[in-house]
Amino acid sequence: DHFPFEPISSMIKSEITCPEFTSRFQVQSILGSGAFSSVFCVKQRSNGSIVAIKILTTTTIITNECSNANDSSNNNKCDKSHKSASFKNMVRKEIDIHTLISSYNHPHIVKVLESFEYNTNDISSASKLVHAIVLEYCELGTLQQYLKRVRDDTICGKTGQNRFTFLPEEEVRFALRQLFRALSMIHAH
């Protein structure tokens, strides 16, 4: 299997190469990854639209948590069956929160388009339950990515500004207004 991006976690590779995933989506790039999930830019095969998809696997979550619980500085042993049930609930709660916030239909809140679960069989392990959240794709990226691009341009001297002045005050006000409007909408409900 060849991917247009590297590296890709071996723990997530089976989740995006199984037929349940590839029949619906074509991976374009990886947008980010953390301890419990990875986010990909994908093309929907049904209509050709570009969306983001957040992939969470229960086994990845449990493996990461158990490795932390079993390290030498922690005397607690990991009970995988208990953790499996509680993390499935945690994932479902995250999906519910994403979906609820998305239903406010606010221009500064990323919309959840759908969520679904599927099983994948990995050669190295038993079937894994995969949770997928399909989100609207934000072409310009996150605020953090934007700030990093501006900082890198400033440090490299492309903008001619002082290297410690990353954003003009008006841009900061504009971004904060968007953020506060979104938070205000969430807190109002």
XYZ file of N, CA and C in Angstrom:
567
model
N 0.845 -1.187 0.000
C 0.000 0.000 0.000
C 0.882 1.238 0.000
N 0.563 2.167 -0.886
C 1.305 3.419 -0.952
C 0.389 4.553 -0.524
N 0.887 5.425 0.334
C 0.123 6.575 0.769
C 0.879 7.831 0.358
N 0.146 8.902 0.035
C 0.807 10.145 -0.373
C 1.407 10.905 0.795
N 1.470 10.308 1.953
C 2.017 10.971 3.121
C 2.713 9.925 3.979
N 3.707 10.339 4.690
C 4.432 9.476 5.614
C 4.856 10.334 6.791
N 5.078 9.839 7.967
C 4.809 8.452 8.331
C 3.345 8.282 8.699
N 2.868 7.090 8.619
C 1.519 6.782 9.071
C 1.637 5.728 10.149
N 0.927 5.930 11.220
C 0.974 5.000 12.339
C 0.504 3.632 11.896
N 1.256 2.602 12.230
C 0.829 1.244 11.888
C -0.459 0.885 12.605
N -0.722 1.559 13.737
C -1.951 1.271 14.479
C -3.180 1.792 13.751
N -3.038 2.811 12.906
C -4.195 3.378 12.221
C -4.264 2.907 10.767
N -3.186 2.347 10.226
C -3.150 1.972 8.805
C -4.259 0.994 8.435
N -4.525 -0.009 9.260
C -5.561 -0.983 8.924
C -6.950 -0.350 8.909
N -7.133 0.721 9.674
C -8.436 1.377 9.743
C -8.783 2.119 8.461
N -7.771 2.603 7.736
C -8.051 3.353 6.514
C -7.789 2.548 5.250
N -7.411 1.287 5.400
C -7.207 0.436 4.226
C -8.227 -0.687 4.143
N -9.090 -0.825 5.139
C -10.085 -1.891 5.108
C -11.209 -1.511 4.140
N -11.876 -2.501 3.568
C -12.925 -2.242 2.567
C -14.058 -1.346 3.067
N -14.404 -1.444 4.347
C -15.477 -0.602 4.879
C -15.141 0.880 4.743
N -13.849 1.206 4.806
C -13.412 2.596 4.678
C -13.172 2.961 3.216
N -12.388 2.148 2.517
C -11.987 2.484 1.148
C -13.143 2.468 0.161
N -14.222 1.756 0.472
C -15.379 1.776 -0.432
C -16.088 3.131 -0.399
N -15.880 3.889 0.676
C -16.558 5.188 0.826
C -15.630 6.390 0.666
N -14.341 6.221 1.015
C -13.442 7.370 1.070
C -12.102 7.061 0.411
N -11.501 8.103 -0.157
C -10.142 8.012 -0.684
C -9.301 9.024 0.093
N -8.273 8.535 0.784
C -7.436 9.397 1.613
C -6.592 10.310 0.728
N -6.638 11.606 1.040
C -5.841 12.603 0.325
C -4.570 12.963 1.104
N -4.722 13.158 2.420
C -3.571 13.513 3.260
C -3.949 13.321 4.721
N -2.927 13.313 5.564
C -3.166 13.283 7.008
C -3.121 14.728 7.494
N -4.112 15.108 8.283
C -4.186 16.477 8.793
C -3.563 16.604 10.172
N -3.624 15.516 10.941
C -3.050 15.548 12.279
C -3.325 14.258 13.010
N -2.588 14.045 14.068
C -2.834 12.852 14.876
C -2.407 13.126 16.303
N -3.056 12.399 17.192
C -2.755 12.514 18.609
C -2.694 11.128 19.207
N -2.741 11.057 20.505
C -2.636 9.770 21.193
C -3.834 8.869 20.913
N -5.009 9.455 20.697
C -6.218 8.651 20.601
C -6.899 8.688 19.246
N -6.471 9.560 18.348
C -7.144 9.651 17.065
C -6.216 10.221 16.002
N -6.664 10.068 14.759
C -5.989 10.687 13.620
C -7.060 11.329 12.757
N -6.701 12.434 12.112
C -7.641 13.139 11.246
C -7.056 13.174 9.842
N -7.892 12.797 8.872
C -7.472 12.724 7.480
C -8.335 13.622 6.615
N -7.737 14.143 5.562
C -8.480 14.798 4.501
C -8.813 13.683 3.519
N -10.099 13.512 3.214
C -10.522 12.429 2.326
C -11.495 12.950 1.281
N -11.565 12.212 0.177
C -12.553 12.492 -0.862
C -13.643 11.441 -0.737
N -14.909 11.894 -0.689
C -16.019 10.962 -0.639
C -16.229 10.395 -2.037
N -16.253 9.081 -2.125
C -16.417 8.444 -3.429
C -17.818 8.679 -4.008
N -18.813 8.852 -3.145
C -20.196 9.005 -3.610
C -20.431 10.292 -4.387
N -19.785 11.396 -3.971
C -20.047 12.673 -4.631
C -18.791 13.496 -4.935
N -17.620 12.986 -4.582
C -16.370 13.670 -4.881
C -16.028 14.823 -3.957
N -16.851 15.070 -2.942
C -16.566 16.199 -2.047
C -15.422 15.859 -1.092
N -14.714 16.898 -0.701
C -13.596 16.765 0.230
C -14.116 17.033 1.640
N -13.809 16.125 2.561
C -14.207 16.256 3.960
C -13.026 15.846 4.840
N -13.150 16.119 6.119
C -12.171 15.636 7.098
C -12.835 14.470 7.829
N -12.031 13.493 8.193
C -12.575 12.366 8.951
C -11.652 12.076 10.128
N -12.257 12.041 11.302
C -11.522 11.750 12.535
C -11.733 10.280 12.846
N -10.650 9.528 12.975
C -10.693 8.088 13.223
C -10.225 7.813 14.645
N -11.091 7.160 15.421
C -10.751 6.754 16.781
C -10.941 5.249 16.862
N -9.959 4.547 17.375
C -10.109 3.108 17.566
C -10.009 2.798 19.042
N -10.909 1.977 19.495
C -10.930 1.606 20.902
C -9.624 0.931 21.300
N -9.085 0.072 20.441
C -7.850 -0.628 20.802
C -6.682 0.339 20.934
N -6.623 1.368 20.093
C -5.558 2.364 20.206
C -5.657 3.083 21.539
N -6.867 3.476 21.905
C -7.084 4.180 23.163
C -6.684 3.299 24.335
N -7.139 2.067 24.316
C -6.844 1.151 25.421
C -5.350 0.864 25.490
N -4.707 0.626 24.345
C -3.271 0.346 24.327
C -2.489 1.513 24.918
N -2.815 2.738 24.516
C -2.106 3.910 25.038
C -2.336 4.071 26.532
N -3.566 3.920 26.973
C -3.872 4.054 28.396
C -3.215 2.940 29.215
N -3.243 1.715 28.696
C -2.664 0.598 29.445
C -1.149 0.699 29.513
N -0.515 1.192 28.466
C 0.943 1.330 28.533
C 1.303 2.365 29.591
N 0.487 3.415 29.749
C 0.731 4.402 30.803
C 0.460 3.801 32.176
N -0.592 2.996 32.295
C -0.959 2.400 33.590
C 0.035 1.347 34.036
N 0.675 0.674 33.095
C 1.571 -0.420 33.439
C 3.037 -0.007 33.532
N 3.324 1.284 33.331
C 4.744 1.641 33.411
C 5.233 1.518 34.855
N 6.530 1.486 35.011
C 7.131 1.151 36.306
C 6.800 2.151 37.415
N 6.436 3.379 37.059
C 6.136 4.369 38.090
C 4.702 4.268 38.589
N 3.911 3.389 37.990
C 2.509 3.262 38.361
C 2.220 1.815 38.739
N 1.717 1.592 39.924
C 1.467 0.228 40.400
C 0.127 -0.332 39.929
N -0.699 0.469 39.269
C -2.005 -0.004 38.811
C -1.852 -0.883 37.580
N -2.505 -2.023 37.596
C -2.522 -2.891 36.421
C -3.710 -2.490 35.561
N -3.600 -2.712 34.290
C -4.637 -2.299 33.357
C -5.675 -3.406 33.178
N -6.934 -3.081 33.416
C -8.047 -3.994 33.183
C -8.654 -3.618 31.835
N -8.231 -4.332 30.775
C -8.622 -3.964 29.421
C -10.118 -4.085 29.171
N -10.794 -5.062 29.756
C -12.228 -5.201 29.494
C -13.009 -4.031 30.093
N -12.616 -3.587 31.298
C -13.268 -2.435 31.914
C -12.975 -1.167 31.114
N -11.705 -0.993 30.722
C -11.321 0.188 29.951
C -12.033 0.209 28.606
N -12.210 -0.953 27.983
C -12.876 -1.019 26.689
C -14.280 -0.446 26.771
N -15.043 -0.853 27.751
C -16.413 -0.358 27.907
C -16.424 1.134 28.213
N -15.552 1.589 29.114
C -15.569 3.003 29.476
C -15.089 3.884 28.314
N -14.129 3.414 27.523
C -13.658 4.217 26.399
C -14.655 4.233 25.253
N -15.386 3.147 25.067
C -16.452 3.170 24.058
C -17.479 4.225 24.436
N -17.806 4.306 25.715
C -18.734 5.335 26.186
C -18.150 6.735 26.002
N -16.846 6.890 26.279
C -16.189 8.173 26.109
C -16.229 8.608 24.644
N -15.962 7.684 23.735
C -15.975 7.995 22.307
C -17.379 8.379 21.869
N -18.360 7.629 22.297
C -19.751 7.960 21.944
C -20.157 9.331 22.488
N -19.687 9.652 23.690
C -19.980 10.961 24.274
C -19.325 12.068 23.448
N -18.090 11.854 23.005
C -17.412 12.847 22.164
C -18.179 13.059 20.868
N -18.638 11.977 20.271
C -19.415 12.086 19.034
C -20.709 12.856 19.288
N -21.376 12.559 20.394
C -22.623 13.267 20.738
C -22.377 14.766 20.919
N -21.279 15.113 21.581
C -20.949 16.526 21.795
C -20.656 17.216 20.466
N -19.834 16.582 19.621
C -19.541 17.138 18.292
C -20.838 17.374 17.515
N -21.707 16.382 17.529
C -22.958 16.454 16.769
C -23.863 17.552 17.317
N -23.986 17.648 18.635
C -24.820 18.676 19.248
C -24.322 20.072 18.895
N -23.036 20.316 19.087
C -22.465 21.636 18.794
C -22.614 21.962 17.316
N -22.434 20.966 16.468
C -22.571 21.160 15.033
C -23.996 21.539 14.641
N -24.980 21.057 15.394
C -26.381 21.324 15.062
C -26.752 22.792 15.234
N -25.923 23.584 15.911
C -26.198 25.008 16.069
C -26.054 25.762 14.749
N -25.394 25.128 13.778
C -25.236 25.696 12.441
C -24.636 27.105 12.488
N -23.519 27.217 13.187
C -22.816 28.493 13.345
C -21.659 28.549 12.353
N -21.422 29.693 11.717
C -20.368 29.773 10.696
C -18.948 29.542 11.226
N -18.741 29.652 12.542
C -17.398 29.475 13.096
C -17.247 28.170 13.869
N -18.182 27.250 13.666
C -18.104 25.930 14.295
C -18.105 24.884 13.190
N -17.115 24.006 13.208
C -17.003 22.953 12.194
C -18.201 22.017 12.314
N -18.790 21.699 11.184
C -19.991 20.862 11.172
C -19.652 19.372 11.103
N -20.389 18.593 11.885
C -20.315 17.138 11.794
C -21.310 16.727 10.710
N -20.824 16.022 9.702
C -21.696 15.594 8.617
C -22.323 14.238 8.906
N -21.564 13.373 9.562
C -22.079 12.066 9.978
C -21.058 11.405 10.886
N -21.494 10.354 11.544
C -20.576 9.514 12.314
C -21.034 8.078 12.128
N -20.085 7.172 12.179
C -20.415 5.760 12.007
C -19.320 4.908 12.635
N -19.615 3.637 12.793
C -18.659 2.675 13.336
C -18.505 1.534 12.346
N -17.333 0.936 12.339
C -17.121 -0.265 11.540
C -16.035 -1.098 12.194
N -16.011 -2.364 11.838
C -14.997 -3.280 12.359
C -13.956 -3.523 11.290
N -12.735 -3.716 11.738
C -11.660 -4.050 10.822
C -10.899 -5.226 11.393
N -10.448 -6.087 10.541
C -9.628 -7.211 10.979
C -8.184 -6.905 10.642
N -7.374 -6.875 11.653
C -5.953 -6.617 11.496
C -5.230 -7.953 11.649
N -4.240 -8.193 10.821
C -3.493 -9.449 10.877
C -2.895 -9.680 12.253
N -2.443 -8.592 12.877
C -1.753 -8.724 14.166
C -2.697 -8.842 15.360
N -4.007 -8.626 15.160
C -4.913 -8.668 16.300
C -6.313 -9.058 15.861
N -7.195 -9.132 16.819
C -8.589 -9.443 16.531
C -9.262 -8.224 15.908
N -10.526 -8.384 15.614
C -11.310 -7.302 15.038
C -11.287 -6.081 15.948
N -11.135 -4.891 15.336
C -11.113 -3.643 16.094
C -12.350 -2.838 15.744
N -12.937 -2.216 16.737
C -14.048 -1.312 16.498
C -13.482 0.069 16.197
N -13.873 0.619 15.058
C -13.391 1.924 14.622
C -14.556 2.907 14.671
N -14.307 4.060 15.237
C -15.300 5.129 15.297
C -14.827 6.221 14.338
N -15.708 6.662 13.474
C -15.349 7.686 12.492
C -16.310 8.862 12.606
N -15.752 10.060 12.615
C -16.556 11.281 12.622
C -16.199 12.042 11.344
N -17.176 12.212 10.463
C -16.963 12.938 9.214
C -17.316 14.403 9.469
N -16.334 15.272 9.206
C -16.466 16.705 9.501
C -16.314 17.526 8.232
N -16.858 18.719 8.250
C -16.627 19.629 7.133
C -15.123 19.914 7.086
N -14.570 20.020 5.896
C -13.146 20.268 5.721
C -12.886 21.769 5.696
N -11.954 22.227 6.519
C -11.573 23.640 6.568
C -10.276 23.799 5.785
N -10.398 24.298 4.598
C -9.272 24.362 3.664
C -8.074 25.138 4.197
N -8.329 26.184 4.964
C -7.231 27.008 5.475
C -6.614 26.444 6.747
N -7.165 25.357 7.271
C -6.605 24.722 8.455
C -7.139 25.331 9.740
N -6.456 25.027 10.813
C -6.866 25.507 12.133
C -6.222 26.857 12.419
N -6.719 27.519 13.454
C -6.118 28.781 13.892
C -4.656 28.555 14.282
N -4.381 27.441 14.940
C -3.002 27.127 15.332
C -2.099 27.000 14.102
N -2.580 26.332 13.050
C -1.774 26.191 11.833
C -1.549 27.544 11.164
N -2.581 28.385 11.166
C -2.452 29.724 10.589
C -1.397 30.535 11.345
N -1.474 30.500 12.682
C -0.498 31.237 13.488
C 0.919 30.742 13.244
N 1.074 29.429 13.081
C 2.401 28.868 12.804
C 2.921 29.353 11.443
N 2.042 29.382 10.424
C 2.460 29.866 9.093
C 2.892 31.326 9.163
N 2.117 32.147 9.874
C 2.451 33.570 10.010
C 3.764 33.725 10.762
N 3.928 32.969 11.847
C 5.167 33.041 12.633
C 6.364 32.640 11.777
N 6.241 31.550 11.040
C 7.346 31.083 10.206
C 7.693 32.100 9.126
N 6.677 32.708 8.508
C 6.924 33.740 7.503
C 7.618 34.937 8.124
N 7.205 35.330 9.342
C 7.789 36.479 10.021
C 9.241 36.208 10.400
N 9.512 35.036 10.964
C 10.877 34.704 11.390
C 11.810 34.612 10.194
N 11.291 34.134 9.082
C 12.113 34.017 7.873
C 12.280 35.353 7.162
N 11.621 36.390 7.684
C 11.793 37.713 7.107
C 10.925 37.992 5.895
N 9.965 37.138 5.600
C 9.149 37.336 4.405
C 8.205 38.522 4.547
N 7.784 38.843 5.755
C 6.822 39.933 5.938
C 7.492 41.243 6.300
N 8.734 41.205 6.693
C 9.448 42.420 7.048
C 9.064 42.991 8.404
N 8.257 42.266 9.169
C 7.857 42.736 10.492
C 8.910 42.340 11.518
N 8.777 42.926 12.699
C 9.592 42.513 13.826
C 9.331 41.030 14.058
N 10.331 40.241 14.332
C 10.148 38.787 14.452
C 9.274 38.385 15.641
N 8.979 39.283 16.566
C 8.115 38.959 17.694
C 6.682 39.455 17.480
N 6.430 40.155 16.403
C 5.083 40.618 16.075
C 4.519 39.659 15.038
N 3.663 38.742 15.501
C 3.186 37.704 14.606
C 1.944 38.117 13.829
N 1.013 38.799 14.462
C -0.228 39.191 13.796
C -0.503 40.664 14.042
N -0.984 41.342 13.016
C -1.427 42.720 13.248
C -2.613 42.714 14.213
N -2.750 43.776 14.977
C -3.792 43.854 15.992
C -5.187 43.623 15.405
N -5.443 44.131 14.229
C -6.765 43.972 13.599
C -7.065 42.490 13.324
N -6.065 41.721 12.904
C -6.270 40.280 12.677
C -6.545 39.543 13.984
N -5.872 39.946 15.040
C -6.109 39.342 16.353
C -7.543 39.612 16.791
N -7.987 40.870 16.639
C -9.377 41.212 16.996
C -10.377 40.393 16.180
N -10.122 40.267 14.887
C -11.013 39.516 14.000
C -11.109 38.048 14.443
N -9.962 37.418 14.712
C -9.947 36.014 15.136
C -10.633 35.838 16.485
N -10.364 36.734 17.413
C -10.992 36.639 18.738
C -12.503 36.844 18.664
N -12.956 37.755 17.802
C -14.406 37.945 17.623
C -15.067 36.651 17.146
N -14.442 35.987 16.176
C -14.987 34.720 15.669
C -15.030 33.669 16.776
N -13.948 33.564 17.513
C -13.864 32.596 18.599
C -14.917 32.880 19.675
N -15.043 34.137 20.090
C -16.017 34.492 21.130
C -17.447 34.288 20.658
N -17.715 34.563 19.393
C -19.073 34.328 18.868
C -19.419 32.836 18.911
N -18.477 31.995 18.541
C -18.713 30.552 18.586
C -18.913 30.075 20.022
N -18.054 30.513 20.927
C -18.181 30.135 22.335
C -19.484 30.657 22.944
N -19.853 31.845 22.557
C -21.098 32.436 23.043
C -22.300 31.577 22.605
N -22.283 31.115 21.378
C -23.350 30.268 20.860
C -23.411 28.959 21.637
N -22.260 28.364 21.893
C -22.214 27.099 22.630
C -22.745 27.289 24.049
N -22.286 28.351 24.729
C -22.704 28.579 26.119
C -24.180 28.957 26.230
N -24.737 29.549 25.180
C -26.149 29.931 25.186
C -27.061 28.716 25.144
N -26.542 27.604 24.675
C -27.371 26.398 24.563
C -26.979 25.452 25.643
